[in-house]
PDB file of C-alpha atoms in Angstrom:
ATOM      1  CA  UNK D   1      15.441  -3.380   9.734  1.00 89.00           C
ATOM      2  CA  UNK D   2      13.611  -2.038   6.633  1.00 94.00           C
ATOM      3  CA  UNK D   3      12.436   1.468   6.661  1.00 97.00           C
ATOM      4  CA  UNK D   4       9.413   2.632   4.348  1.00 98.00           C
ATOM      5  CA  UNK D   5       8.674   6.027   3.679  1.00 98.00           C
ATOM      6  CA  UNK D   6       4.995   6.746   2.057  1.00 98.00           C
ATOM      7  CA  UNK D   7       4.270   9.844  -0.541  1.00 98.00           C
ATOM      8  CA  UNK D   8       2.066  11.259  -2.838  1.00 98.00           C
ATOM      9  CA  UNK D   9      -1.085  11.495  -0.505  1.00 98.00           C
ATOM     10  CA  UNK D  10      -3.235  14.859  -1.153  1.00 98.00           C
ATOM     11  CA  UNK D  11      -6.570  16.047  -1.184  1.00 98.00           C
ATOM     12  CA  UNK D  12      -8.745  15.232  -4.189  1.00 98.00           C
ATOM     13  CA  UNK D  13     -12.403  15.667  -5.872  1.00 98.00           C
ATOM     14  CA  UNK D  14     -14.237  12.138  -6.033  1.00 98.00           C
ATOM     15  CA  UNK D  15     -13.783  10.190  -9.284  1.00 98.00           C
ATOM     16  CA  UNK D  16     -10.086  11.825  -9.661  1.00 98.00           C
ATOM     17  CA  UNK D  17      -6.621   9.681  -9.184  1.00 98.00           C
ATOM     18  CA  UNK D  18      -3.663   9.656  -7.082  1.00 98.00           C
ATOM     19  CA  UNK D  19      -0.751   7.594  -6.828  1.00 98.00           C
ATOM     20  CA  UNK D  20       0.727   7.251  -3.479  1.00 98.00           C
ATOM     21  CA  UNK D  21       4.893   5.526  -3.460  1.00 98.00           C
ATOM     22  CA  UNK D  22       6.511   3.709  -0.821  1.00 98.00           C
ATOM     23  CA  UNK D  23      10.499   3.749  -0.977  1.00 98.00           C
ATOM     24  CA  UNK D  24      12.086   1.082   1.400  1.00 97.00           C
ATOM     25  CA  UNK D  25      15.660   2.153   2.683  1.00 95.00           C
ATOM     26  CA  UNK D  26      17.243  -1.483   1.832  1.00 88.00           C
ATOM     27  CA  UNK D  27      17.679  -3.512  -1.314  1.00 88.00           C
ATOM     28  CA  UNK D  28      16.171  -6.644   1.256  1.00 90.00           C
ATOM     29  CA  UNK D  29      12.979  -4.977  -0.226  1.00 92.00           C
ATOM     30  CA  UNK D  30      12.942  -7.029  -3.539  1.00 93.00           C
ATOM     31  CA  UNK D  31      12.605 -10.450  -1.162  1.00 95.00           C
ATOM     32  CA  UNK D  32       9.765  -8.683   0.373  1.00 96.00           C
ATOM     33  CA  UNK D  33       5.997  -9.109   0.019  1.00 97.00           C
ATOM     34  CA  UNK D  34       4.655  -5.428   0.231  1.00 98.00           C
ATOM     35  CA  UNK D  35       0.656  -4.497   1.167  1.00 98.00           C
ATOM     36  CA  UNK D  36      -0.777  -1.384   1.376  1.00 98.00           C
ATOM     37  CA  UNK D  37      -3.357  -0.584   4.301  1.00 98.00           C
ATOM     38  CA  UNK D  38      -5.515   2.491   5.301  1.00 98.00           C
ATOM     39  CA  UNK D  39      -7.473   3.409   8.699  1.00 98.00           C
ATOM     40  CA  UNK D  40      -9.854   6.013   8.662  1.00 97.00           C
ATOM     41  CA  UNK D  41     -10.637   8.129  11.579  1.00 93.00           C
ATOM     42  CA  UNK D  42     -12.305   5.825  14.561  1.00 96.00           C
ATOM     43  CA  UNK D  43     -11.790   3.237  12.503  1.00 97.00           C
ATOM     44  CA  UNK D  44      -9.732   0.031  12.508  1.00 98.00           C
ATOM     45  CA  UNK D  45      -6.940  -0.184   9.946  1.00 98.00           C
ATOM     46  CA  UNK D  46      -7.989  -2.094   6.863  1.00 98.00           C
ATOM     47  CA  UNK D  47      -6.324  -4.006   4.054  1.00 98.00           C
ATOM     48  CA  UNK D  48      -6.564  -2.391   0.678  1.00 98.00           C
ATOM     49  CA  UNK D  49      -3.796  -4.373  -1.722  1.00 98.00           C
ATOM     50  CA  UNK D  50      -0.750  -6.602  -1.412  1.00 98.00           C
ATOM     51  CA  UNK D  51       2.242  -7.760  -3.599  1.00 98.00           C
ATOM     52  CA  UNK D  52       4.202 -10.843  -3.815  1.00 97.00           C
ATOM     53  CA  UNK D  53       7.918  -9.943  -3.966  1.00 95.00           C
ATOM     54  CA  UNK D  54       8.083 -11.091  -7.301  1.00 93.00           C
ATOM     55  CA  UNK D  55       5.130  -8.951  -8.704  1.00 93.00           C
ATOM     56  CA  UNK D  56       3.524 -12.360  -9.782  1.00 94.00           C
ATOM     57  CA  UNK D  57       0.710 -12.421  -7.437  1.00 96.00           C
ATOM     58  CA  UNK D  58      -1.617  -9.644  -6.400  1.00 97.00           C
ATOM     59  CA  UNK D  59      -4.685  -9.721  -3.556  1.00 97.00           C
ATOM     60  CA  UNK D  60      -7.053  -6.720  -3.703  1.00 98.00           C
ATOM     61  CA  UNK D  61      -9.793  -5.663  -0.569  1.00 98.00           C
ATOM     62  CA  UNK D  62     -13.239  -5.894  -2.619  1.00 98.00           C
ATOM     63  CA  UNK D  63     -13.791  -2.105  -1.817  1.00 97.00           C
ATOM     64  CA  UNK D  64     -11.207  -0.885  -4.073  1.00 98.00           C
ATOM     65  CA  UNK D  65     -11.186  -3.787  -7.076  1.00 97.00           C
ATOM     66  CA  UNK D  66     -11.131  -2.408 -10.389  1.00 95.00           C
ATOM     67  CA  UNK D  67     -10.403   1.318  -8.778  1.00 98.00           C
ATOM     68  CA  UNK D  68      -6.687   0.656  -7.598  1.00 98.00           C
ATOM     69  CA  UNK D  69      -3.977  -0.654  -8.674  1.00 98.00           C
ATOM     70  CA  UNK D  70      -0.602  -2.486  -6.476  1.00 98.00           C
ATOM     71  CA  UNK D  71       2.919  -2.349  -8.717  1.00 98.00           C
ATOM     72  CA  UNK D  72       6.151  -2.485  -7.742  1.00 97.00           C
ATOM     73  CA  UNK D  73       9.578  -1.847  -8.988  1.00 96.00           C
ATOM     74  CA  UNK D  74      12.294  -3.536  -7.387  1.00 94.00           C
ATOM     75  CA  UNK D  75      15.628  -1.756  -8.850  1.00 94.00           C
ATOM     76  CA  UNK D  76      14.129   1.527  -7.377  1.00 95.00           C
ATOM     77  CA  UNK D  77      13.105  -0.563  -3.944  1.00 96.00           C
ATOM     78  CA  UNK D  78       9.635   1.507  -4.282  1.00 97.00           C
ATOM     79  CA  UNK D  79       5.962   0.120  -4.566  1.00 98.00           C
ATOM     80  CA  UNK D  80       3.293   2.064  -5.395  1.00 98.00           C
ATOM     81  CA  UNK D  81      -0.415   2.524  -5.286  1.00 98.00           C
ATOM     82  CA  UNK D  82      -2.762   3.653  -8.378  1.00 98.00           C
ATOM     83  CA  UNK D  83      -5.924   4.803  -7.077  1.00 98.00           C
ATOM     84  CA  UNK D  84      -8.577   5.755  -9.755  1.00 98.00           C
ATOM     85  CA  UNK D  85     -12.505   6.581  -9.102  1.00 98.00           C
ATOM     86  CA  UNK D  86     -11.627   7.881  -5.862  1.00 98.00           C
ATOM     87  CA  UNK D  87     -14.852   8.297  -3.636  1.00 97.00           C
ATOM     88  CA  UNK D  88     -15.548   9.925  -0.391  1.00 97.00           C
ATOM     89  CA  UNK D  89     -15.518   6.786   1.622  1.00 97.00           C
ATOM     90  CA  UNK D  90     -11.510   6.263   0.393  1.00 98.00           C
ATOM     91  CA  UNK D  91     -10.656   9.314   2.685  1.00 98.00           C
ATOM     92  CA  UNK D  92      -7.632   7.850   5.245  1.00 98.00           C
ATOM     93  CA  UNK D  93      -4.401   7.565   6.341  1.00 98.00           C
ATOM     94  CA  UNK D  94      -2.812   5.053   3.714  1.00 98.00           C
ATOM     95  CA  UNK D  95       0.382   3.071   5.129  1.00 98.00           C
ATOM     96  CA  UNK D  96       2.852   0.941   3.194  1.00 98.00           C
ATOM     97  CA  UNK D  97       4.214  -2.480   4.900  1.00 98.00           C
ATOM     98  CA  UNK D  98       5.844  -5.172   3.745  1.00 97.00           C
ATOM     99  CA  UNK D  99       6.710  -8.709   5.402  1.00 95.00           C
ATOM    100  CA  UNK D 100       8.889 -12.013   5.159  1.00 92.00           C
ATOM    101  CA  UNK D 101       6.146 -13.845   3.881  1.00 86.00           C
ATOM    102  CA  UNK D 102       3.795 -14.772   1.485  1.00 87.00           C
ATOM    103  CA  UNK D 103       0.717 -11.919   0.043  1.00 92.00           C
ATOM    104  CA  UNK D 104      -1.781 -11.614   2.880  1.00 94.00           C
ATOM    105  CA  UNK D 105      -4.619  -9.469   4.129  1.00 96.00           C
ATOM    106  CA  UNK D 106      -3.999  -9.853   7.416  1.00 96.00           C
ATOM    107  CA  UNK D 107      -1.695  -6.428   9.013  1.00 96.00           C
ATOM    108  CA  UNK D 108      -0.532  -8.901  11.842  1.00 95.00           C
ATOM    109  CA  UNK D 109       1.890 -10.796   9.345  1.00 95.00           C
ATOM    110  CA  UNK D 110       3.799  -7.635   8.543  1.00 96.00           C
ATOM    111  CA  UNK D 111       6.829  -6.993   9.823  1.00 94.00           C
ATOM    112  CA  UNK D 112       7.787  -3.237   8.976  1.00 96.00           C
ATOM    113  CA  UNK D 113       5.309   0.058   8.374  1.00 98.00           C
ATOM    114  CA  UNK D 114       5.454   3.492   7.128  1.00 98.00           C
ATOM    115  CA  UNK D 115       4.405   6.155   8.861  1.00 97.00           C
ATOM    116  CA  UNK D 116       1.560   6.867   6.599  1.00 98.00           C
ATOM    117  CA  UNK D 117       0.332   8.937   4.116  1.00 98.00           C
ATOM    118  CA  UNK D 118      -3.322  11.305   4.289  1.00 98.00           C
ATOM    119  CA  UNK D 119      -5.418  10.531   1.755  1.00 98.00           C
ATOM    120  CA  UNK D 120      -8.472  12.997   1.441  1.00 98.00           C
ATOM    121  CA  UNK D 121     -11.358  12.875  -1.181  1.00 98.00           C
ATOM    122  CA  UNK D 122     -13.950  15.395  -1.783  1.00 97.00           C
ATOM    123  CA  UNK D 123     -17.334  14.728  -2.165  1.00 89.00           C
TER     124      UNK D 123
END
C-alpha cells in the first residue's frame, strides 16, 4: 500500500502561482504513474494532469494547458503540481493519486489517493 500525502495548497489572488507536492511513503512510487485531480464544491472530481512513471509522457485537462505544470522527482518519491495564471474557477480540493498503469484521465484506474489539498483563488 502506497500512501500520498498532498501540500502546498493556500489561498491566492487570480493570475498568482502555487505549487502543490505529493510525497508517497514507498520507493514503489518511481514504478508508478501519478495524476493529479481536483473536485470543487457540488461538483464531481475532475482530472487536471497525469505522469508516466518515467516522466516521459504527460496528459493535461484542456482547462489548465499552458497554466500548470505535472513534474516529478523520483529519488525524493514526490510529484508536484505548478499552477500559474490561477483563476477563480481553479478554486478546489486538489488530490494526488497514482496507479499501476499507464497515464490516464480517468480517476477509476487509480489505485491510491491523498487526502487532498484546498486550493482557493481570489477573484
Amino acid at each position: 500500500q502506497v500512501q500520498l500525502v498532498e501540500s502546498g495548497g493556500g489561498l491566492v489572488q487570480a493570475g498568482g502561482s502555487l505549487r502543490l507536492s505529493c510525497v508517497a511513503s514507498k520507493r514503489t512510487f518511481r514504478n508508478l504513474s501519478v495524476a493529479w485531480f481536483r473536485q470543487a464544491p457540488g461538483k464531481e472530481r475532475e482530472f487536471v494532469a497525469a505522469m508516466s512513471f518515467s516522466g516521459v509522457n504527460t496528459l493535461y485537462a484542456d482547462s489548465v494547458k499552458a497554466r500548470f505544470t505535472i513534474s516529478r522527482d523520483n529519488a525524493w518519491n514526490t510529484a508536484y503540481l505548478q499552477m500559474d495564471s490561477l483563476k477563480a474557477e481553479d478554486t478546489a480540493v486538489y488530490y494526488c493519486a497514482a496507479n499501476k498503469g499507464w497515464v490516464a484521465d480517468d480517476l477509476n484506474l487509480y489505485d491510491y489517493w491523498g487526502q487532498g489539498t484546498q486550493v482557493t483563488v481570489s477573484s
